[in-house]
XYZ file of C-alpha atoms in Angstrom:
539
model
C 0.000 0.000 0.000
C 1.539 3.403 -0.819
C 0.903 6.596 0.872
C -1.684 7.926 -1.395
C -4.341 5.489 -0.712
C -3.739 5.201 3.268
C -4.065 8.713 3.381
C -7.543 9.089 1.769
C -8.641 5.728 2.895
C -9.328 6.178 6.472
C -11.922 9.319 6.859
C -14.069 8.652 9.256
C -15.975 11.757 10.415
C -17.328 14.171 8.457
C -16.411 17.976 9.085
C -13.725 16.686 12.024
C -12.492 13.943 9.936
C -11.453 16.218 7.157
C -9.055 17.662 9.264
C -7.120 14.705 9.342
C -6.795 14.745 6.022
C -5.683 18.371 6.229
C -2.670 17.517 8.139
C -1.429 15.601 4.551
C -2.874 18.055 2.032
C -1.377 21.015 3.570
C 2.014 19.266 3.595
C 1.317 19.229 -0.169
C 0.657 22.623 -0.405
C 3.743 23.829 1.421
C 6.117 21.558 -1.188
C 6.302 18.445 1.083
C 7.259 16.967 -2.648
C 10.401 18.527 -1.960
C 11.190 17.366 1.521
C 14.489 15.386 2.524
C 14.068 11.877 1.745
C 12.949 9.528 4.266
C 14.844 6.950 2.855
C 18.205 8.302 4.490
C 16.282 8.662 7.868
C 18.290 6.458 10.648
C 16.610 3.311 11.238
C 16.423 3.788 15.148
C 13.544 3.988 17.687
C 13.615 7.842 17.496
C 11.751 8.429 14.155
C 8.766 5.971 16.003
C 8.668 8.481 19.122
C 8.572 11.100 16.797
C 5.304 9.259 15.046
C 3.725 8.995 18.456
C 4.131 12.581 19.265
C 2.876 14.248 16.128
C 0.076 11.514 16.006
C -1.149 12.677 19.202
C -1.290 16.431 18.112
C -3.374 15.369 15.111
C -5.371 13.363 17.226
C -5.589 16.547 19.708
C -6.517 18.179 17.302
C -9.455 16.332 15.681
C -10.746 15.293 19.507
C -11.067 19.376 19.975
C -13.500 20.322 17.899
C -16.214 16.751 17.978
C -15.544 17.645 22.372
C -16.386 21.286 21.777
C -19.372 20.532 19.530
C -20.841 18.061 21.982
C -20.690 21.002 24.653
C -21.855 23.875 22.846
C -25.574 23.846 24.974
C -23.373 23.541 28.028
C -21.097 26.528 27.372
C -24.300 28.088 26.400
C -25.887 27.517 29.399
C -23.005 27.978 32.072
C -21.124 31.150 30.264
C -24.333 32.753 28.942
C -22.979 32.860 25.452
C -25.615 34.597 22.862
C -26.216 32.675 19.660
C -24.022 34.815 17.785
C -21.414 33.842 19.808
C -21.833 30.018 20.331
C -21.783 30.253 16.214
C -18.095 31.770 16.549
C -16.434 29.433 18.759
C -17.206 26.957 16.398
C -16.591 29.761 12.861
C -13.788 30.990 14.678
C -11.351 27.883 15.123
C -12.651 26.894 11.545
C -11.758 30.370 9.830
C -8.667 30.753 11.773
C -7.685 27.331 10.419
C -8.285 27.222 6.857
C -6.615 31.254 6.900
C -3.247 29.941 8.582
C -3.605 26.212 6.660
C -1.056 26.727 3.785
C 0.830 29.696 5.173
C 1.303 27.056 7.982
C 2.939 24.307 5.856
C 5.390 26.654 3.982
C 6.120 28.821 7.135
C 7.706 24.753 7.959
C 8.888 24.178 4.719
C 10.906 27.509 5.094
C 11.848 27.542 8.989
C 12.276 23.911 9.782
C 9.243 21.541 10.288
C 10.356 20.898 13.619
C 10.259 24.595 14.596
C 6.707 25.075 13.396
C 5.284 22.244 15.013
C 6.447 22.756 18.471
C 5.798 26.754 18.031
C 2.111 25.065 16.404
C 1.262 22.472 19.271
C 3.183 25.059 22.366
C 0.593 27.596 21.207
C -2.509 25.195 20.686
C -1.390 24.200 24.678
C -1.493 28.285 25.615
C -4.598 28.574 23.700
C -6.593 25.850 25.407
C -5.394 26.925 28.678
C -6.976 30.118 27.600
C -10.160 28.738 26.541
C -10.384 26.639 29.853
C -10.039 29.755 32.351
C -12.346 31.686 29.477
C -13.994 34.699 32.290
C -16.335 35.559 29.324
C -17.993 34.611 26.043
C -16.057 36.890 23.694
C -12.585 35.808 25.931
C -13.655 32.100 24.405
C -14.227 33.031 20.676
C -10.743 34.773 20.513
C -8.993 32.146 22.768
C -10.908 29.521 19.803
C -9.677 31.840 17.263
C -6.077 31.621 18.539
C -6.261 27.945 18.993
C -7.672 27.628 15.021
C -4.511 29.896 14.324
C -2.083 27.251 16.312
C -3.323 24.505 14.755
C -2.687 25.712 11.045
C 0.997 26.158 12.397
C 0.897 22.423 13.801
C -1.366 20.085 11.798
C 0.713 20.718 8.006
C 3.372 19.771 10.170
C 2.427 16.227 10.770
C 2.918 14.270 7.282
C 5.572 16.019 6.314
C 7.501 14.889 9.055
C 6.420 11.626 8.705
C 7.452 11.739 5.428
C 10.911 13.444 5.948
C 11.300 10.481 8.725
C 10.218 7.302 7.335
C 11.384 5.678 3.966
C 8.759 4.721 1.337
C 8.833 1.250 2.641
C 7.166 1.927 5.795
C 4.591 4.813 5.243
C 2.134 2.558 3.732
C 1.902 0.908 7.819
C 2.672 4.378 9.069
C -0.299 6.138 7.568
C -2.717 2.339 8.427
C -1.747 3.448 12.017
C -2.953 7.270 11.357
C -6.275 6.002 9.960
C -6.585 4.017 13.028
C -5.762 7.311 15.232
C -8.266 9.216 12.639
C -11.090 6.787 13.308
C -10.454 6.865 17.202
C -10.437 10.360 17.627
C -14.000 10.178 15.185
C -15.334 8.245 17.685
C -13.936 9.060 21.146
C -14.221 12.733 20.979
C -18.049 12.978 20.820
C -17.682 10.348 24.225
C -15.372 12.205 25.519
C -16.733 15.455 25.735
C -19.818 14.409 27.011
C -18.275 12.560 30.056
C -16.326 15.187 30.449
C -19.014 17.341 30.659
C -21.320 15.778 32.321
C -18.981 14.589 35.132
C -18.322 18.046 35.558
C -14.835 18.140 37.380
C -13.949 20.126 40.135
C -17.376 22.178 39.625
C -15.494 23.275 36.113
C -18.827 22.670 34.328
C -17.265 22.278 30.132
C -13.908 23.472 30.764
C -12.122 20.349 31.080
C -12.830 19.841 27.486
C -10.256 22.719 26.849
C -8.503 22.025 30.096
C -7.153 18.353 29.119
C -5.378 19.564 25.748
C -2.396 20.667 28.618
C -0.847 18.147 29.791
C -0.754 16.545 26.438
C 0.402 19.413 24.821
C 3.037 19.810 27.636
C 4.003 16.439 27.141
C 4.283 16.514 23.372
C 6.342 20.125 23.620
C 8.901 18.362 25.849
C 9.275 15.064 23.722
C 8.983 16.599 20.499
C 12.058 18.817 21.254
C 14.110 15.975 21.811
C 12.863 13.089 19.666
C 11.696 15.013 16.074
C 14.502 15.591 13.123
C 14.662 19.301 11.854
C 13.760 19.182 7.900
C 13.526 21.944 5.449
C 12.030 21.738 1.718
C 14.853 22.552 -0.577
C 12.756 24.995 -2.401
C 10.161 26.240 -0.667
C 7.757 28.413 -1.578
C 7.811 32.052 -0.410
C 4.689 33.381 2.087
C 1.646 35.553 0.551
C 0.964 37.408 3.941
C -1.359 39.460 2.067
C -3.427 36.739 0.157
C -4.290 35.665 3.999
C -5.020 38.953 4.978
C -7.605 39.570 2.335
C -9.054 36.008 2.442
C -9.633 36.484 6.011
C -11.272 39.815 5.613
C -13.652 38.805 2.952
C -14.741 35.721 5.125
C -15.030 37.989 7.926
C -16.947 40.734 6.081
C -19.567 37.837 4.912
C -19.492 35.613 8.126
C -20.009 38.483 10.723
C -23.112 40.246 9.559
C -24.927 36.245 8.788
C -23.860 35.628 12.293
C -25.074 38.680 13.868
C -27.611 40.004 11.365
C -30.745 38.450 12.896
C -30.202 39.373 16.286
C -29.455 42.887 15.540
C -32.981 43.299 13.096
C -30.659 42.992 9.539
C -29.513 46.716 9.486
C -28.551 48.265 6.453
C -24.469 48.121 7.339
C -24.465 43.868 7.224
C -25.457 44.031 3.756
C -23.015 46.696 3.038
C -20.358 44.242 4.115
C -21.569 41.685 2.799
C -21.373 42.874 -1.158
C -18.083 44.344 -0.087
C -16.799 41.252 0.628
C -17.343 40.662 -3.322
C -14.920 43.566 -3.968
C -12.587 42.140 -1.324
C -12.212 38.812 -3.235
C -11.983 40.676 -6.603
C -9.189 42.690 -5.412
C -7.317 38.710 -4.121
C -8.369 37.343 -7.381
C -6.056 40.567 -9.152
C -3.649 40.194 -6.403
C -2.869 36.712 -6.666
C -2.735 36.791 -10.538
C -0.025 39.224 -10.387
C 1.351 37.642 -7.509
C 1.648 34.629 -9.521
C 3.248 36.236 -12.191
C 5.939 38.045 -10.147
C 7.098 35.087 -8.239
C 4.994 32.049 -9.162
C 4.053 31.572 -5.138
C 0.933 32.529 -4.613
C -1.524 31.463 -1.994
C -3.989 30.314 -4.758
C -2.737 29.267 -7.866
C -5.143 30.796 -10.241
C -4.453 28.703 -13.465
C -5.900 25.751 -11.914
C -9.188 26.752 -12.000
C -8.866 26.454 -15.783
C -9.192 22.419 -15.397
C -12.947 21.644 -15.516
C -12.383 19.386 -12.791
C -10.822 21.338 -10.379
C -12.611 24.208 -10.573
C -15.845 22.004 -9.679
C -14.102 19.777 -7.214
C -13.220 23.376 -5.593
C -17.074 24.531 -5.693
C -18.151 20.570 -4.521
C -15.858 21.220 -1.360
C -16.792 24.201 -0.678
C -20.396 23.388 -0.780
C -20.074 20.190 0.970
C -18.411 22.262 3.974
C -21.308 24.105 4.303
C -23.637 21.467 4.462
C -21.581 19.741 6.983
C -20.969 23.186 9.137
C -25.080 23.421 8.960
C -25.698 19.978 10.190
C -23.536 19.177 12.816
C -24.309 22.765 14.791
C -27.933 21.888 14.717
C -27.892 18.410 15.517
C -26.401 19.213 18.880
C -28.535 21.718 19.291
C -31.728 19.684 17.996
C -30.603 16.914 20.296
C -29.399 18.400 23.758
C -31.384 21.841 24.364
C -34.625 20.653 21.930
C -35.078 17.055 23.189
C -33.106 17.510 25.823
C -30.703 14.888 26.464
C -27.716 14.783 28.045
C -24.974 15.278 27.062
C -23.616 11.454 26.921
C -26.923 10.320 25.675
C -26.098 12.563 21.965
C -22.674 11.293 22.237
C -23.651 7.986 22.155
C -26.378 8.497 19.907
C -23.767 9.922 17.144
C -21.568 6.215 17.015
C -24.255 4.521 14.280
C -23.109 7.500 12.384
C -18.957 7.175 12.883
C -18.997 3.925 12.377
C -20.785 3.855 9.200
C -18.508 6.501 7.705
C -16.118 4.654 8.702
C -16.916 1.603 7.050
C -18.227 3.456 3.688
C -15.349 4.950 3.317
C -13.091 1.989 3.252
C -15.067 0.395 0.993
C -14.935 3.306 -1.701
C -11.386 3.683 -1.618
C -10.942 0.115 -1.639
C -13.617 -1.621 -3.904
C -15.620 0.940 -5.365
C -13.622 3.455 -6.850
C -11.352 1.555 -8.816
C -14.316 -0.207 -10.249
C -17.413 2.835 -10.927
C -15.072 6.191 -10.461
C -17.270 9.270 -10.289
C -21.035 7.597 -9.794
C -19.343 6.272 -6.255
C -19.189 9.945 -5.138
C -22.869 11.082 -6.919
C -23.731 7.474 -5.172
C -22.785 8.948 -2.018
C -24.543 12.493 -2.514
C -27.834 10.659 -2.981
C -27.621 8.469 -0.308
C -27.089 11.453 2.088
C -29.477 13.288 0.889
C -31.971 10.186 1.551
C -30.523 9.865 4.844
C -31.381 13.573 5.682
C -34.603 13.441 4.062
C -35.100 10.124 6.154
C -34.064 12.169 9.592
C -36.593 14.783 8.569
C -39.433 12.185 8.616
C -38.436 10.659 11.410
C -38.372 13.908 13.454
C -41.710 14.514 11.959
C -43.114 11.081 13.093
C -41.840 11.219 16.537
C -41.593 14.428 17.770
C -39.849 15.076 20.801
C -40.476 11.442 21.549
C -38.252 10.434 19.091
C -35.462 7.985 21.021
C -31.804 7.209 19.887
C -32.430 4.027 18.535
C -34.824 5.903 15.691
C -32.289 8.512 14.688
C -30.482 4.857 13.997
C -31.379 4.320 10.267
C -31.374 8.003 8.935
C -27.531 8.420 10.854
C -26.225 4.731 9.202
C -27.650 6.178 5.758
C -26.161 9.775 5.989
C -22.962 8.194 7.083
C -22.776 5.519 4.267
C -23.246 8.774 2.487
C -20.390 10.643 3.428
C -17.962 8.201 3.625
C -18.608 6.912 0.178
C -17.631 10.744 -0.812
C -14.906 11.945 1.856
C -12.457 9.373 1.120
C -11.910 9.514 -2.768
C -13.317 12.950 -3.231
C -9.732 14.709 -3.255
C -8.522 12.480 -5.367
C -11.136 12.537 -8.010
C -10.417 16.295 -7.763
C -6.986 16.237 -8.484
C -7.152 13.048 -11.009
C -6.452 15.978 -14.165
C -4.457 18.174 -11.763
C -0.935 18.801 -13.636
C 1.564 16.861 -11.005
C 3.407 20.049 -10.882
C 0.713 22.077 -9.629
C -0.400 18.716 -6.998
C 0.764 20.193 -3.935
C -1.617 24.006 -4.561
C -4.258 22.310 -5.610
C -4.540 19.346 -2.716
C -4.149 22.390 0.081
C -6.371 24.658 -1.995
C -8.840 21.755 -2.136
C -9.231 21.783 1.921
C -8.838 25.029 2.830
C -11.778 25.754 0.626
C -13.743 23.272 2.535
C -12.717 24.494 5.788
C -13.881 27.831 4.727
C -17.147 26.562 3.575
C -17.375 25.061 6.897
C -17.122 28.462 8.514
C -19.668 30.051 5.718
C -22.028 27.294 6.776
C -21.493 27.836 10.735
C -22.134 31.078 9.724
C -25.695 30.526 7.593
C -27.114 28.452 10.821
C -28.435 32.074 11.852
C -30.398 31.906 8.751
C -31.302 28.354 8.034
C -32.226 27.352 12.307
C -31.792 30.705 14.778
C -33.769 32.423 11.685
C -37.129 30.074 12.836
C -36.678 30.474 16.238
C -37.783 33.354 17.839
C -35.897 35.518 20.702
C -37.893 35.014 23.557
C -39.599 31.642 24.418
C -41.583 29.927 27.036
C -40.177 26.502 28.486
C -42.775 24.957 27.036
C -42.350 25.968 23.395
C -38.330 25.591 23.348
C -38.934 21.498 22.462
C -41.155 22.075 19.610
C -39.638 25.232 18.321
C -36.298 23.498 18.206
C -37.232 20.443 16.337
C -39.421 22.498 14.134
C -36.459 24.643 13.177
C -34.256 21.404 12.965
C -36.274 20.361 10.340
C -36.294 23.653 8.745
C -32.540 23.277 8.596
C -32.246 19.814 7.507
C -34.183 20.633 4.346
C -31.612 23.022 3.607
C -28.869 20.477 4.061
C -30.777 18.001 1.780
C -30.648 20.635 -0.989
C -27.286 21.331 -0.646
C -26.016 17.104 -0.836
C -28.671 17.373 -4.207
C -26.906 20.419 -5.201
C -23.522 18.618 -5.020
C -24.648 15.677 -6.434
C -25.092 17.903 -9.525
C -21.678 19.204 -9.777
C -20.314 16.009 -9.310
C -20.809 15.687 -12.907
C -18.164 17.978 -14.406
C -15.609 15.329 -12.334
C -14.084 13.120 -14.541
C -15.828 9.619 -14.856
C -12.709 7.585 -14.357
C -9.186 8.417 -13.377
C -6.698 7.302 -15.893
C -4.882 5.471 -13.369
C -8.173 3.446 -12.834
C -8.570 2.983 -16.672
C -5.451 2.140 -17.954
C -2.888 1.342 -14.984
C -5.048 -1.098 -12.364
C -3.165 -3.923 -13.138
C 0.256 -2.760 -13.252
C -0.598 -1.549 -9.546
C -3.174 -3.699 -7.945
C -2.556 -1.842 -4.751
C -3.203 1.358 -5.783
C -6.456 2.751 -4.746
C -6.895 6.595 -5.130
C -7.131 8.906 -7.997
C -3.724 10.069 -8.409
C -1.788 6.890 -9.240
C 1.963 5.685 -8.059
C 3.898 8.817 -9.360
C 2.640 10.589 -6.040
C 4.756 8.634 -4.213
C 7.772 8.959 -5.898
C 7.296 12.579 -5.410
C 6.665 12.311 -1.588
C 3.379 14.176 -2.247
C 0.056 13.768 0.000
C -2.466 14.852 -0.840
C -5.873 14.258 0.671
């Protein structure tokens, strides 16, 4: 197995899941093609304490955000957070990450991966220790924000060490083992928060969820000094400080006026920054083709959009991130302050669904793919959008009856869904990608989607807060909830439908798939063997 198909093979969560993935595509994106070769790394037990350690910051990582989803009606409850704001600590960390994602991986590629990852996971540690002793709501969006912008620094990190550490030889069983820590963090965060919550240690209430990042963090500071090799790219590619800064002010003049709009009655100044924001992402689209021009290192390569494929792969991210930021925010919601259950009751109520993408997604990479190329992926839109259409009727049924063991079927079908797309979707992407222009595109490709996760964070005001008026009686918070949860989920079913469409301007078969199967029986992903022998990884 080579280290393109274990490192698309083994999503297995949705909007946290993809973050995994991140950790290899932004590694592209910051020229991990270029990085030493593993094959002259010593064969002692360092390099395999170095594994551990950057595993467990990915896994950190991906455990952060299922915990802090699971919480949101506690943090809501106990720190008094408006809607608004609750949106942001989950927008925040989201936008700060796919901002700092490439910069991240070619800040490394530049200063040492080494250096960035223990400046990445040192500040991730600060920033959760910030978030745990949070005094105030708008003290825990910018401690979130910080943490977002520490983990862009840290997670790019991860591969390409791995890959500047291990010879070819091995990364097929070193990136089986990441799956494995992928699929455990899917499942265990969810769990995890809730008990953490719901034991509610030392009076802390949801702070422990923040709170436990330290003495991992601590730990992985300390061993990761000592046990990780320093590695450069040869040639990196140089920084485009000001393609960040006017992504992240475009994003922020669309995101804060959806988030805040309805509770300050729509005035005239949100849509005034919203069609701004169009001007804002003119003016990057001029900068970054003259950027491109001057020193060929821009933050978004621009001529890629020219390959049919791409370009919709890039809208089919995006738009699948904001389906995915929609859903998950409302299903806790629907789940803990409309029904209300506990805590560890939604936890466990969200495993059907992890284990399901789980399984679909091995299967696609594995025996799908290869055989039916692009209708696997529209196979997976539809089946999602039954799945959600499913949940909606089942909410409908029941009511606020409705127990976990209902919201089984619609959760197996949504997550059959999205694991038949997650796993090969970057591939299929990048399948008529030129291989010099692999490692952009792969880190363009999730950045995008973390951005549309943000956009879709964002659009709950619309699509749920939007049917849910400001001030309601105990007894109408049940029905109002589920009522706007349904509202919501229609939304999301439109969106899977929508993508389902664009799915059809990806290319029907890979060449690889078509013409190279047998020469490479192992070979399971879009791009085909000559992504190893660059040392690429992409999603």
């Amino acid at each position: 197995m080579n280290d393109t198909d274990t490192s698309t093979g083994n999503e297995n969560e949705a909007a946290p899941a993809a973050r995994a993935t991140d950790a290899g595509t932004a590694a592209t994106a910051s020229g991990a093609s270029g990085a030493t070769d593993a094959s002259d790394a010593p064969g002692d037990r360092r390099r395999w304490f170095a594994l551990a350690i950057v595993m467990t910051a990915a896994f950190m990582d991906l455990v952060d955000v299922t915990i802090v989803n699971i919480a949101i009606p506690s943090i809501r409850e106990d720190a008094g957070a408006s809607w608004s704001q609750i949106q942001w600590i989950t927008a925040g960390y989201a936008l700060a990450f796919a901002a700092g994602l490439i910069t991240g991986g070619r800040l490394g590629d530049i200063h040492g991966r080494k250096r960035l990852f223990l400046i990445g996971i040192g500040g991730f540690t600060v920033a959760s220790a910030l978030c745990g002793f949070a005094v105030n709501p708008d003290m825990l969006v910018a401690s979130r924000i910080l943490q977002g912008g520490m983990a862009a620094m840290m997670v790019p990190q991860v591969l390409s060490i791995v890959h500047a550490t291990f010879p070819a030889h091995e990364r097929g069983k070193v990136f089986g083992l990441f799956g494995a820590i992928v699929g455990l963090g899917a499942v265990s965060g969810p769990l995890l928060g809730a008990l953490l919550t719901e034991w509610n240690l030392f009076g802390l209430e949801w702070r422990p969820i923040f709170l436990i990042n330290l003495p991992v963090g601590i730990a992985g500071l300390i061993l990761g000094s000592r046990f990780i090799t320093e590695s450069k790219a040869p040639k990196a590619l140089k920084l485009d400080l000001v393609g960040v800064v006017l992504v992240t002010l475009g994003l922020l003049m669309l995101l804060y006026p959806l988030t805040r709009g309805r509770e300050l009655g729509w005035p005239a100044w949100g849509f005034v920054s919203m069609a701004g924001a169009l001007g804002v992402f003119a003016a990057l689209v001029a900068y970054e083709r003259r950027k491109g021009a001057r020193d060929g290192s821009p933050l978004i390569e621009l001529s890629l959009f020219r390959v049919r494929s791409f370009a919709a792969g890039v809208a089919v991210q995006t738009v699948f991130g904001i389906g995915l930021g929609v859903f998950f925010l409302v299903w806790t919601l629907y789940m803990q302050t409309g029904l209300g259950w506990s805590p560890l009751k939604a936890g466990l109520t969200g495993v059907p669904f992890s284990i399901s993408v789980s399984v679909a997604a091995g299967m696609s990479v594995q025996k799908l793919t290869p055989r039916f190329g692009r209708k696997v992926l529209q196979a997976g839109a539809l089946t999602m959008t039954v799945g959600v259409l499913l949940y909606i009727w089942e909410s409908e049924r029941y009511g606020l009856g409705i127990a976990p063991w209902q919201m089984a079927l619609p959760l197996v079908v949504m997550g059959a869904g999205m694991g038949l797309i997650f796993a090969p979707l970057t591939d299929a992407v990048l399948s008529e990608v030129p291989r010099e222009h692999a490692g952009s595109a792969s880190g363009l490709i999730n950045t995008v989607q973390q951005m549309g996760n943000a956009l879709g964070l964002g659009l709950v005001a619309v699509v749920f807060f939007g049917e849910i008026g400001d001030r309601l009686a105990p007894a109408e918070v049940g029905p109002t909830f589920v009522n706007a949860f349904q509202h919501a989920l229609g939304w999301v079913a439109l969106v899977m439908f929508g993508i389902f469409l664009l799915m059809f301007a990806l290319p029907k078969r890979s060449a690889q798939h078509m013409e190279g199967a047998e020469d490479f029986p192992e070979v399971t992903s879009f791009e085909g063997p000559e992504r190893e022998k660059e040392g690429a990884f992409a999603g």
